[in-house]
Amino acid sequence: MTELGPTDQTVLVTGGAGFIGSHLVEHLVDDNEVRVLDNLSTGSRENLPADAELIVGDVRSTDDLSRATRDIDVVFHQAAQVSVERSINDPTESFSSNIEPTIDVLELARKRDFRVIVASSCAIYGDPEYTPIDESHRTEPNSPYGLEKLTVDRYTQLYNELYDIETVALRYFNVYGPRQSVGDYSGVISVFREQANAGEDLTVEGDGQQTRDFVHVDDIVRANMYAAETKETGYAYNVGTGSATSIRELAEIIQDLSDSTPDIVHIAERKGDIEESEADLTKIQNKLGFEPRVPLKEGLRSLMN
Ligand code: NAD
């Protein structure tokens, strides 16, 4: 992967000790000076290679952000309150982590002239009117988290228009891969993986016909590297695989791949769950030249082993 992305630059990954951030760090660290700003709330020091500089601090602190962005060429802004459920239970806390810090990063970019790549989300679209979802699909998020991501996604584009800052927002679909945390709020793949490893049944919510676009974290890293290099700044791009997999199908693949051959059981559906999700990748393919490379079965096979 090292052929892609910045070299000999000083880069900051906010949230770099987390799942996606740590993969960005791993990719960048051989050819760049890599700094990480992370409060270790969900991330962990163990996720980081020794050569990365870790500043334990908070993106809600302008002092910490200011210190972390000194002499920086590119910021990959990943730090966020990432749980949809928590954003519903505590919208104020979620708002404070997800909106103002992103504007602060953009403001620092205005003063210090660095590029900013912001982690946005398919949660901005809400319940889709059609699939695959392109970037001009209407945005009606159904959680504070989705609304926060929509807000920063728009700010990211606006800063390019108003102040000529090089910015890109990447709308990640359902990301999976090594180091994804397992817990109440984690994605369905890490839940199934944990269940399979513990020899438990795989619990599918509802009839399992709901679909998602599962994208491997290596593809998310590659999309970020294109974003760091492109001249096509000032846009928001979907990042997924462009194919939909039902949760039932996913459970069956994991069942096949796991030694314990767990049973699949259906439990009550989750209220407000989106029926279908699938990214239209035309824009990122045409403007950035990005193509996803990791087929779901392959990504899952390496994850399960
Ligand atoms: P994660 O929880 O593993 O990573 C988030 C990191 O940010 C953690 O290391 C955490 O300690 C850190 N952090 C949180 N609040 C902070 C704060 N106030 N100050 C400093 N550090 C803070 O989650 P992830 O899945 O790696 O998500 C990374 C980004 O991608 C987030 O912005 C998330 O919203 C976005 N995203 C993720 C997915 C997905 O499927 N995982 C999908 C769409 C968007």
mmCIF file of C-alpha atoms and ligand atoms in Angstrom:
data_model
loop_
_atom_site.group_PDB
_atom_site.id
_atom_site.type_symbol
_atom_site.label_atom_id
_atom_site.label_comp_id
_atom_site.label_asym_id
_atom_site.label_seq_id
_atom_site.Cartn_x
_atom_site.Cartn_y
_atom_site.Cartn_z
ATOM 1 C CA MET A 1 0.000 0.000 0.000
ATOM 2 C CA THR A 2 2.938 2.325 0.488
ATOM 3 C CA GLU A 3 2.930 3.499 -3.152
ATOM 4 C CA LEU A 4 -0.119 5.642 -2.383
ATOM 5 C CA GLY A 5 -0.363 8.870 -0.390
ATOM 6 C CA PRO A 6 1.921 11.536 1.007
ATOM 7 C CA THR A 7 5.653 11.080 1.506
ATOM 8 C CA ASP A 8 8.103 13.191 3.516
ATOM 9 C CA GLN A 9 5.285 15.172 5.077
ATOM 10 C CA THR A 10 4.219 15.885 8.617
ATOM 11 C CA VAL A 11 0.726 14.522 9.101
ATOM 12 C CA LEU A 12 -1.716 14.531 11.971
ATOM 13 C CA VAL A 13 -4.279 11.804 12.529
ATOM 14 C CA THR A 14 -6.835 12.869 15.118
ATOM 15 C CA GLY A 15 -8.342 9.753 16.670
ATOM 16 C CA GLY A 16 -5.269 7.914 15.390
ATOM 17 C CA ALA A 17 -5.324 5.415 18.268
ATOM 18 C CA GLY A 18 -8.755 4.175 17.185
ATOM 19 C CA PHE A 19 -9.817 1.582 14.659
ATOM 20 C CA ILE A 20 -9.646 3.494 11.354
ATOM 21 C CA GLY A 21 -7.138 6.080 12.566
ATOM 22 C CA SER A 22 -4.581 3.451 13.555
ATOM 23 C CA HIS A 23 -4.719 1.917 10.066
ATOM 24 C CA LEU A 24 -4.072 5.362 8.586
ATOM 25 C CA VAL A 25 -1.120 5.783 10.928
ATOM 26 C CA GLU A 26 0.248 2.359 10.059
ATOM 27 C CA HIS A 27 0.084 3.187 6.356
ATOM 28 C CA LEU A 28 1.666 6.623 6.688
ATOM 29 C CA VAL A 29 4.346 6.072 9.293
ATOM 30 C CA ASP A 30 7.126 4.636 7.122
ATOM 31 C CA ASP A 31 7.308 7.611 4.766
ATOM 32 C CA ASN A 32 6.131 10.530 6.909
ATOM 33 C CA GLU A 33 6.356 12.121 10.338
ATOM 34 C CA VAL A 34 3.116 10.996 11.926
ATOM 35 C CA ARG A 35 1.501 12.684 14.894
ATOM 36 C CA VAL A 36 -1.615 11.412 16.646
ATOM 37 C CA LEU A 37 -3.977 13.404 18.849
ATOM 38 C CA ASP A 38 -6.202 11.063 20.812
ATOM 39 C CA ASN A 39 -7.825 11.151 24.250
ATOM 40 C CA LEU A 40 -7.813 7.319 24.358
ATOM 41 C CA SER A 41 -11.543 7.255 25.160
ATOM 42 C CA THR A 42 -12.191 4.366 22.762
ATOM 43 C CA GLY A 43 -8.762 4.117 21.168
ATOM 44 C CA SER A 44 -5.693 2.544 22.656
ATOM 45 C CA ARG A 45 -1.951 3.167 22.725
ATOM 46 C CA GLU A 46 -1.340 -0.474 21.714
ATOM 47 C CA ASN A 47 -2.905 0.239 18.312
ATOM 48 C CA LEU A 48 -0.044 2.553 17.410
ATOM 49 C CA PRO A 49 3.319 1.748 15.832
ATOM 50 C CA ALA A 50 6.333 2.889 17.876
ATOM 51 C CA ASP A 51 7.372 5.518 15.315
ATOM 52 C CA ALA A 52 4.192 7.560 15.636
ATOM 53 C CA GLU A 53 4.159 10.469 18.070
ATOM 54 C CA LEU A 54 1.161 10.268 20.394
ATOM 55 C CA ILE A 55 -0.213 13.406 21.981
ATOM 56 C CA VAL A 56 -2.714 12.333 24.596
ATOM 57 C CA GLY A 57 -5.167 15.176 24.388
ATOM 58 C CA ASP A 58 -8.644 16.188 23.372
ATOM 59 C CA VAL A 59 -9.913 17.659 20.118
ATOM 60 C CA ARG A 60 -12.352 19.686 22.233
ATOM 61 C CA SER A 61 -9.363 21.590 23.608
ATOM 62 C CA THR A 62 -8.225 24.327 21.205
ATOM 63 C CA ASP A 63 -4.829 24.306 22.970
ATOM 64 C CA ASP A 64 -4.344 20.602 22.256
ATOM 65 C CA LEU A 65 -5.457 21.060 18.669
ATOM 66 C CA SER A 66 -3.226 24.047 18.185
ATOM 67 C CA ARG A 67 -0.221 22.162 19.550
ATOM 68 C CA ALA A 68 -0.961 19.086 17.432
ATOM 69 C CA THR A 69 -1.318 21.039 14.165
ATOM 70 C CA ARG A 70 1.973 22.929 14.401
ATOM 71 C CA ASP A 71 3.979 22.526 11.133
ATOM 72 C CA ILE A 72 1.467 20.070 9.722
ATOM 73 C CA ASP A 73 0.882 19.401 6.006
ATOM 74 C CA VAL A 74 -2.246 17.213 6.198
ATOM 75 C CA VAL A 75 -4.783 16.389 8.901
ATOM 76 C CA PHE A 76 -6.874 13.219 8.765
ATOM 77 C CA HIS A 77 -9.643 14.126 11.188
ATOM 78 C CA GLN A 78 -11.046 10.877 12.580
ATOM 79 C CA ALA A 79 -11.615 11.696 16.266
ATOM 80 C CA ALA A 80 -15.300 11.680 17.093
ATOM 81 C CA GLN A 81 -17.979 10.377 19.373
ATOM 82 C CA VAL A 82 -18.782 7.463 17.027
ATOM 83 C CA SER A 83 -21.825 5.823 18.583
ATOM 84 C CA VAL A 84 -25.241 6.503 17.047
ATOM 85 C CA GLU A 85 -26.908 5.138 20.172
ATOM 86 C CA ARG A 86 -24.893 7.339 22.511
ATOM 87 C CA SER A 87 -25.703 10.384 20.373
ATOM 88 C CA ILE A 88 -29.389 9.628 20.887
ATOM 89 C CA ASN A 89 -28.946 9.205 24.647
ATOM 90 C CA ASP A 90 -26.703 12.238 25.087
ATOM 91 C CA PRO A 91 -26.976 14.627 22.134
ATOM 92 C CA THR A 92 -25.217 17.483 23.940
ATOM 93 C CA GLU A 93 -22.084 15.477 24.612
ATOM 94 C CA SER A 94 -22.068 14.112 21.070
ATOM 95 C CA PHE A 95 -22.526 17.598 19.606
ATOM 96 C CA SER A 96 -19.551 18.920 21.553
ATOM 97 C CA SER A 97 -17.246 16.154 20.284
ATOM 98 C CA ASN A 98 -18.374 16.077 16.689
ATOM 99 C CA ILE A 99 -19.079 19.608 15.525
ATOM 100 C CA GLU A 100 -16.971 22.327 17.138
ATOM 101 C CA PRO A 101 -13.661 20.408 17.068
ATOM 102 C CA THR A 102 -14.031 19.915 13.300
ATOM 103 C CA ILE A 103 -14.629 23.637 12.804
ATOM 104 C CA ASP A 104 -11.606 24.319 15.004
ATOM 105 C CA VAL A 105 -9.455 22.055 12.795
ATOM 106 C CA LEU A 106 -10.720 23.898 9.702
ATOM 107 C CA GLU A 107 -10.049 27.281 11.334
ATOM 108 C CA LEU A 108 -6.491 26.217 12.142
ATOM 109 C CA ALA A 109 -6.121 25.133 8.498
ATOM 110 C CA ARG A 110 -7.184 28.648 7.485
ATOM 111 C CA LYS A 111 -4.395 30.110 9.596
ATOM 112 C CA ARG A 112 -1.749 27.486 8.941
ATOM 113 C CA ASP A 113 -2.615 26.338 5.456
ATOM 114 C CA PHE A 114 -2.778 22.553 5.704
ATOM 115 C CA ARG A 115 -5.080 20.106 3.943
ATOM 116 C CA VAL A 116 -7.961 18.582 5.936
ATOM 117 C CA ILE A 117 -9.591 15.223 5.226
ATOM 118 C CA VAL A 118 -12.705 14.748 7.371
ATOM 119 C CA ALA A 119 -14.335 11.414 8.250
ATOM 120 C CA SER A 120 -17.984 11.801 7.299
ATOM 121 C CA SER A 121 -20.541 9.012 7.225
ATOM 122 C CA CYS A 122 -23.350 7.403 5.230
ATOM 123 C CA ALA A 123 -25.457 8.189 8.347
ATOM 124 C CA ILE A 124 -25.997 11.649 6.819
ATOM 125 C CA TYR A 125 -28.436 10.181 4.269
ATOM 126 C CA GLY A 126 -30.843 8.625 6.765
ATOM 127 C CA ASP A 127 -33.348 6.158 5.309
ATOM 128 C CA PRO A 128 -32.474 6.053 1.602
ATOM 129 C CA GLU A 129 -35.067 6.882 -1.052
ATOM 130 C CA TYR A 130 -33.135 4.779 -3.550
ATOM 131 C CA THR A 131 -29.990 2.687 -3.737
ATOM 132 C CA PRO A 132 -27.185 2.835 -4.658
ATOM 133 C CA ILE A 133 -26.938 6.158 -2.842
ATOM 134 C CA ASP A 134 -25.083 8.883 -4.714
ATOM 135 C CA GLU A 135 -23.733 12.057 -3.129
ATOM 136 C CA SER A 136 -26.667 14.153 -4.301
ATOM 137 C CA HIS A 137 -29.165 11.888 -2.507
ATOM 138 C CA ARG A 138 -31.231 13.953 -0.074
ATOM 139 C CA THR A 139 -29.826 14.086 3.443
ATOM 140 C CA GLU A 140 -32.244 13.404 6.269
ATOM 141 C CA PRO A 141 -30.242 11.916 9.110
ATOM 142 C CA ASN A 142 -32.261 10.103 11.744
ATOM 143 C CA SER A 143 -29.846 10.520 14.659
ATOM 144 C CA PRO A 144 -27.877 13.353 16.249
ATOM 145 C CA TYR A 145 -24.729 11.532 15.093
ATOM 146 C CA GLY A 146 -25.905 11.656 11.455
ATOM 147 C CA LEU A 147 -26.853 15.308 11.761
ATOM 148 C CA GLU A 148 -23.473 16.139 13.297
ATOM 149 C CA LYS A 149 -21.665 14.354 10.472
ATOM 150 C CA LEU A 150 -23.827 16.173 7.914
ATOM 151 C CA THR A 151 -22.955 19.504 9.509
ATOM 152 C CA VAL A 152 -19.208 18.903 9.456
ATOM 153 C CA ASP A 153 -19.397 17.419 5.965
ATOM 154 C CA ARG A 154 -20.939 20.710 4.772
ATOM 155 C CA TYR A 155 -18.488 22.862 6.746
ATOM 156 C CA THR A 156 -15.641 20.917 5.164
ATOM 157 C CA GLN A 157 -16.874 21.784 1.664
ATOM 158 C CA LEU A 158 -17.721 25.360 2.649
ATOM 159 C CA TYR A 159 -14.202 26.036 3.917
ATOM 160 C CA ASN A 160 -12.914 25.166 0.470
ATOM 161 C CA GLU A 161 -15.409 27.502 -1.196
ATOM 162 C CA LEU A 162 -15.002 30.417 1.192
ATOM 163 C CA TYR A 163 -11.348 30.298 2.170
ATOM 164 C CA ASP A 164 -9.739 28.140 -0.495
ATOM 165 C CA ILE A 165 -8.566 25.558 2.050
ATOM 166 C CA GLU A 166 -7.844 22.131 0.550
ATOM 167 C CA THR A 167 -10.534 19.959 2.085
ATOM 168 C CA VAL A 168 -12.183 16.613 1.371
ATOM 169 C CA ALA A 169 -15.007 14.880 3.239
ATOM 170 C CA LEU A 170 -15.150 11.096 2.951
ATOM 171 C CA ARG A 171 -18.526 9.511 3.630
ATOM 172 C CA TYR A 172 -17.591 6.097 4.966
ATOM 173 C CA PHE A 173 -20.171 3.329 4.699
ATOM 174 C CA ASN A 174 -19.924 0.311 7.078
ATOM 175 C CA VAL A 175 -16.251 -0.154 7.813
ATOM 176 C CA TYR A 176 -14.800 -3.421 9.148
ATOM 177 C CA GLY A 177 -11.375 -4.889 9.735
ATOM 178 C CA PRO A 178 -8.772 -5.695 12.378
ATOM 179 C CA ARG A 179 -8.783 -3.651 15.604
ATOM 180 C CA GLN A 180 -12.457 -2.728 15.334
ATOM 181 C CA SER A 181 -13.693 -2.621 18.890
ATOM 182 C CA VAL A 182 -16.161 -5.128 20.226
ATOM 183 C CA GLY A 183 -18.851 -3.772 22.468
ATOM 184 C CA ASP A 184 -22.398 -2.549 22.668
ATOM 185 C CA TYR A 185 -21.862 0.033 19.976
ATOM 186 C CA SER A 186 -19.640 -1.831 17.541
ATOM 187 C CA GLY A 187 -20.527 -2.882 14.024
ATOM 188 C CA VAL A 188 -22.346 -6.098 13.247
ATOM 189 C CA ILE A 189 -19.222 -7.795 11.859
ATOM 190 C CA SER A 190 -17.293 -7.492 15.097
ATOM 191 C CA VAL A 191 -20.363 -8.675 17.017
ATOM 192 C CA PHE A 192 -20.711 -11.791 14.800
ATOM 193 C CA ARG A 193 -16.985 -12.422 14.975
ATOM 194 C CA GLU A 194 -17.010 -12.252 18.766
ATOM 195 C CA GLN A 195 -20.037 -14.546 18.925
ATOM 196 C CA ALA A 196 -18.424 -17.060 16.538
ATOM 197 C CA ASN A 197 -15.155 -17.031 18.500
ATOM 198 C CA ALA A 198 -17.039 -17.623 21.760
ATOM 199 C CA GLY A 199 -18.957 -20.529 20.185
ATOM 200 C CA GLU A 200 -22.252 -18.636 20.560
ATOM 201 C CA ASP A 201 -25.160 -18.294 18.116
ATOM 202 C CA LEU A 202 -25.003 -15.458 15.595
ATOM 203 C CA THR A 203 -27.890 -13.118 16.417
ATOM 204 C CA VAL A 204 -29.534 -11.525 13.397
ATOM 205 C CA GLU A 205 -31.880 -8.646 14.218
ATOM 206 C CA GLY A 206 -35.251 -8.938 12.458
ATOM 207 C CA ASP A 207 -35.509 -10.998 9.272
ATOM 208 C CA GLY A 208 -31.922 -10.182 8.260
ATOM 209 C CA GLN A 209 -32.990 -8.846 4.866
ATOM 210 C CA GLN A 210 -31.639 -5.369 5.712
ATOM 211 C CA THR A 211 -28.569 -4.640 3.578
ATOM 212 C CA ARG A 212 -25.313 -2.775 4.166
ATOM 213 C CA ASP A 213 -22.278 -1.831 2.122
ATOM 214 C CA PHE A 214 -19.396 -3.330 4.125
ATOM 215 C CA VAL A 215 -16.053 -1.799 3.240
ATOM 216 C CA HIS A 216 -12.699 -3.071 4.453
ATOM 217 C CA VAL A 217 -10.547 -0.615 6.403
ATOM 218 C CA ASP A 218 -7.685 -1.055 3.869
ATOM 219 C CA ASP A 219 -9.986 0.447 1.228
ATOM 220 C CA ILE A 220 -10.849 3.316 3.597
ATOM 221 C CA VAL A 221 -7.116 3.981 4.007
ATOM 222 C CA ARG A 222 -6.641 3.982 0.231
ATOM 223 C CA ALA A 223 -9.511 6.444 -0.220
ATOM 224 C CA ASN A 224 -7.882 8.746 2.349
ATOM 225 C CA MET A 225 -4.567 8.539 0.475
ATOM 226 C CA TYR A 226 -6.261 9.576 -2.769
ATOM 227 C CA ALA A 227 -7.954 12.400 -0.874
ATOM 228 C CA ALA A 228 -4.599 13.562 0.482
ATOM 229 C CA GLU A 229 -3.159 13.827 -3.025
ATOM 230 C CA THR A 230 -6.050 14.936 -5.218
ATOM 231 C CA LYS A 231 -6.548 18.272 -6.915
ATOM 232 C CA GLU A 232 -10.305 17.614 -6.720
ATOM 233 C CA THR A 233 -10.698 19.155 -3.280
ATOM 234 C CA GLY A 234 -13.801 20.819 -1.896
ATOM 235 C CA TYR A 235 -15.990 17.756 -2.420
ATOM 236 C CA ALA A 236 -17.591 15.006 -0.373
ATOM 237 C CA TYR A 237 -17.173 11.448 -1.628
ATOM 238 C CA ASN A 238 -18.851 8.168 -0.752
ATOM 239 C CA VAL A 239 -16.481 5.379 0.261
ATOM 240 C CA GLY A 240 -17.883 1.880 0.124
ATOM 241 C CA THR A 241 -17.685 -1.089 -2.217
ATOM 242 C CA GLY A 242 -20.738 -0.368 -4.344
ATOM 243 C CA SER A 243 -22.379 -3.651 -3.399
ATOM 244 C CA ALA A 244 -24.969 -4.528 -0.782
ATOM 245 C CA THR A 245 -24.942 -7.559 1.493
ATOM 246 C CA SER A 246 -27.859 -8.612 3.652
ATOM 247 C CA ILE A 247 -27.227 -9.246 7.334
ATOM 248 C CA ARG A 248 -28.507 -12.810 6.887
ATOM 249 C CA GLU A 249 -25.993 -13.341 4.048
ATOM 250 C CA LEU A 250 -23.239 -11.874 6.209
ATOM 251 C CA ALA A 251 -24.112 -14.258 9.062
ATOM 252 C CA GLU A 252 -23.986 -17.190 6.626
ATOM 253 C CA ILE A 253 -20.527 -16.180 5.333
ATOM 254 C CA ILE A 254 -19.221 -15.898 8.903
ATOM 255 C CA GLN A 255 -20.851 -19.204 9.794
ATOM 256 C CA ASP A 256 -18.988 -20.844 6.878
ATOM 257 C CA LEU A 257 -15.684 -19.258 7.801
ATOM 258 C CA SER A 258 -15.705 -20.024 11.505
ATOM 259 C CA ASP A 259 -14.432 -23.251 13.016
ATOM 260 C CA SER A 260 -17.235 -23.370 15.566
ATOM 261 C CA THR A 261 -19.991 -23.415 12.844
ATOM 262 C CA PRO A 262 -22.385 -21.385 14.988
ATOM 263 C CA ASP A 263 -26.158 -21.425 14.501
ATOM 264 C CA ILE A 264 -27.912 -18.347 13.185
ATOM 265 C CA VAL A 265 -30.832 -17.136 15.285
ATOM 266 C CA HIS A 266 -33.192 -14.252 14.669
ATOM 267 C CA ILE A 267 -33.997 -11.788 17.450
ATOM 268 C CA ALA A 268 -36.241 -8.709 17.639
ATOM 269 C CA GLU A 269 -35.533 -6.059 15.039
ATOM 270 C CA ARG A 270 -33.842 -2.860 16.097
ATOM 271 C CA LYS A 271 -36.182 0.129 16.083
ATOM 272 C CA GLY A 272 -35.385 2.647 13.377
ATOM 273 C CA ASP A 273 -32.962 0.317 11.571
ATOM 274 C CA ILE A 274 -32.348 1.357 7.949
ATOM 275 C CA GLU A 275 -33.605 -1.222 5.415
ATOM 276 C CA GLU A 276 -31.091 -0.789 2.638
ATOM 277 C CA SER A 277 -27.697 0.808 2.198
ATOM 278 C CA GLU A 278 -25.293 0.731 -0.716
ATOM 279 C CA ALA A 279 -22.842 3.337 -1.978
ATOM 280 C CA ASP A 280 -22.792 4.689 -5.505
ATOM 281 C CA LEU A 281 -19.071 5.123 -6.157
ATOM 282 C CA THR A 282 -19.240 6.951 -9.507
ATOM 283 C CA LYS A 283 -17.978 10.249 -8.099
ATOM 284 C CA ILE A 284 -14.966 8.897 -6.205
ATOM 285 C CA GLN A 285 -14.104 6.613 -9.105
ATOM 286 C CA ASN A 286 -14.224 9.430 -11.640
ATOM 287 C CA LYS A 287 -12.636 12.213 -9.614
ATOM 288 C CA LEU A 288 -10.162 10.377 -7.400
ATOM 289 C CA GLY A 289 -9.605 7.148 -9.343
ATOM 290 C CA PHE A 290 -10.540 5.093 -6.267
ATOM 291 C CA GLU A 291 -11.646 1.470 -6.699
ATOM 292 C CA PRO A 292 -12.344 -0.803 -3.733
ATOM 293 C CA ARG A 293 -10.007 -3.774 -3.710
ATOM 294 C CA VAL A 294 -11.016 -6.057 -0.853
ATOM 295 C CA PRO A 295 -13.930 -8.412 -1.619
ATOM 296 C CA LEU A 296 -16.084 -9.039 1.460
ATOM 297 C CA LYS A 297 -15.383 -12.774 1.667
ATOM 298 C CA GLU A 298 -11.643 -12.206 1.468
ATOM 299 C CA GLY A 299 -11.725 -9.450 4.075
ATOM 300 C CA LEU A 300 -13.797 -11.616 6.390
ATOM 301 C CA ARG A 301 -11.586 -14.657 5.855
ATOM 302 C CA SER A 302 -8.476 -12.755 6.941
ATOM 303 C CA LEU A 303 -10.364 -11.266 9.866
ATOM 304 C CA MET A 304 -11.606 -14.635 11.125
ATOM 305 C CA ASN A 305 -8.158 -16.268 10.932
HETATM 306 P P1 NAD B 1 -12.959 4.618 17.027
HETATM 307 O O1 NAD B 1 -13.816 4.843 18.228
HETATM 308 O O2 NAD B 1 -12.167 3.366 16.949
HETATM 309 O O3 NAD B 1 -11.974 5.850 16.806
HETATM 310 C C1 NAD B 1 -12.217 7.141 17.293
HETATM 311 C C2 NAD B 1 -10.941 7.616 17.964
HETATM 312 O O4 NAD B 1 -11.115 8.979 18.365
HETATM 313 C C3 NAD B 1 -10.596 6.831 19.226
HETATM 314 O O5 NAD B 1 -9.229 6.514 19.244
HETATM 315 C C4 NAD B 1 -10.956 7.789 20.372
HETATM 316 O O6 NAD B 1 -10.168 7.552 21.522
HETATM 317 C C5 NAD B 1 -10.698 9.119 19.709
HETATM 318 N N1 NAD B 1 -11.477 10.221 20.281
HETATM 319 C C6 NAD B 1 -12.818 10.262 20.524
HETATM 320 N N2 NAD B 1 -13.172 11.449 21.029
HETATM 321 C C7 NAD B 1 -12.043 12.188 21.108
HETATM 322 C C8 NAD B 1 -11.751 13.503 21.567
HETATM 323 N N3 NAD B 1 -12.712 14.283 22.039
HETATM 324 N N4 NAD B 1 -10.461 13.933 21.518
HETATM 325 C C9 NAD B 1 -9.474 13.143 21.034
HETATM 326 N N5 NAD B 1 -9.684 11.881 20.595
HETATM 327 C C10 NAD B 1 -10.954 11.417 20.630
HETATM 328 O O7 NAD B 1 -13.933 4.746 15.744
HETATM 329 P P2 NAD B 1 -13.658 4.519 14.198
HETATM 330 O O8 NAD B 1 -14.638 3.524 13.726
HETATM 331 O O9 NAD B 1 -12.218 4.318 13.935
HETATM 332 O O10 NAD B 1 -14.114 5.938 13.609
HETATM 333 C C11 NAD B 1 -13.207 6.887 13.060
HETATM 334 C C12 NAD B 1 -14.002 7.951 12.318
HETATM 335 O O11 NAD B 1 -14.720 7.372 11.232
HETATM 336 C C13 NAD B 1 -15.055 8.650 13.184
HETATM 337 O O12 NAD B 1 -15.078 10.017 12.844
HETATM 338 C C14 NAD B 1 -16.347 7.974 12.772
HETATM 339 O O13 NAD B 1 -17.461 8.793 12.990
HETATM 340 C C15 NAD B 1 -16.083 7.722 11.294
HETATM 341 N N6 NAD B 1 -16.890 6.663 10.709
HETATM 342 C C16 NAD B 1 -16.690 5.371 11.079
HETATM 343 C C17 NAD B 1 -17.453 4.362 10.464
HETATM 344 C C18 NAD B 1 -17.276 2.910 10.830
HETATM 345 O O14 NAD B 1 -17.978 2.066 10.245
HETATM 346 N N7 NAD B 1 -16.367 2.542 11.722
HETATM 347 C C19 NAD B 1 -18.438 4.696 9.512
HETATM 348 C C20 NAD B 1 -18.611 6.043 9.172
HETATM 349 C C21 NAD B 1 -17.813 7.011 9.754
#
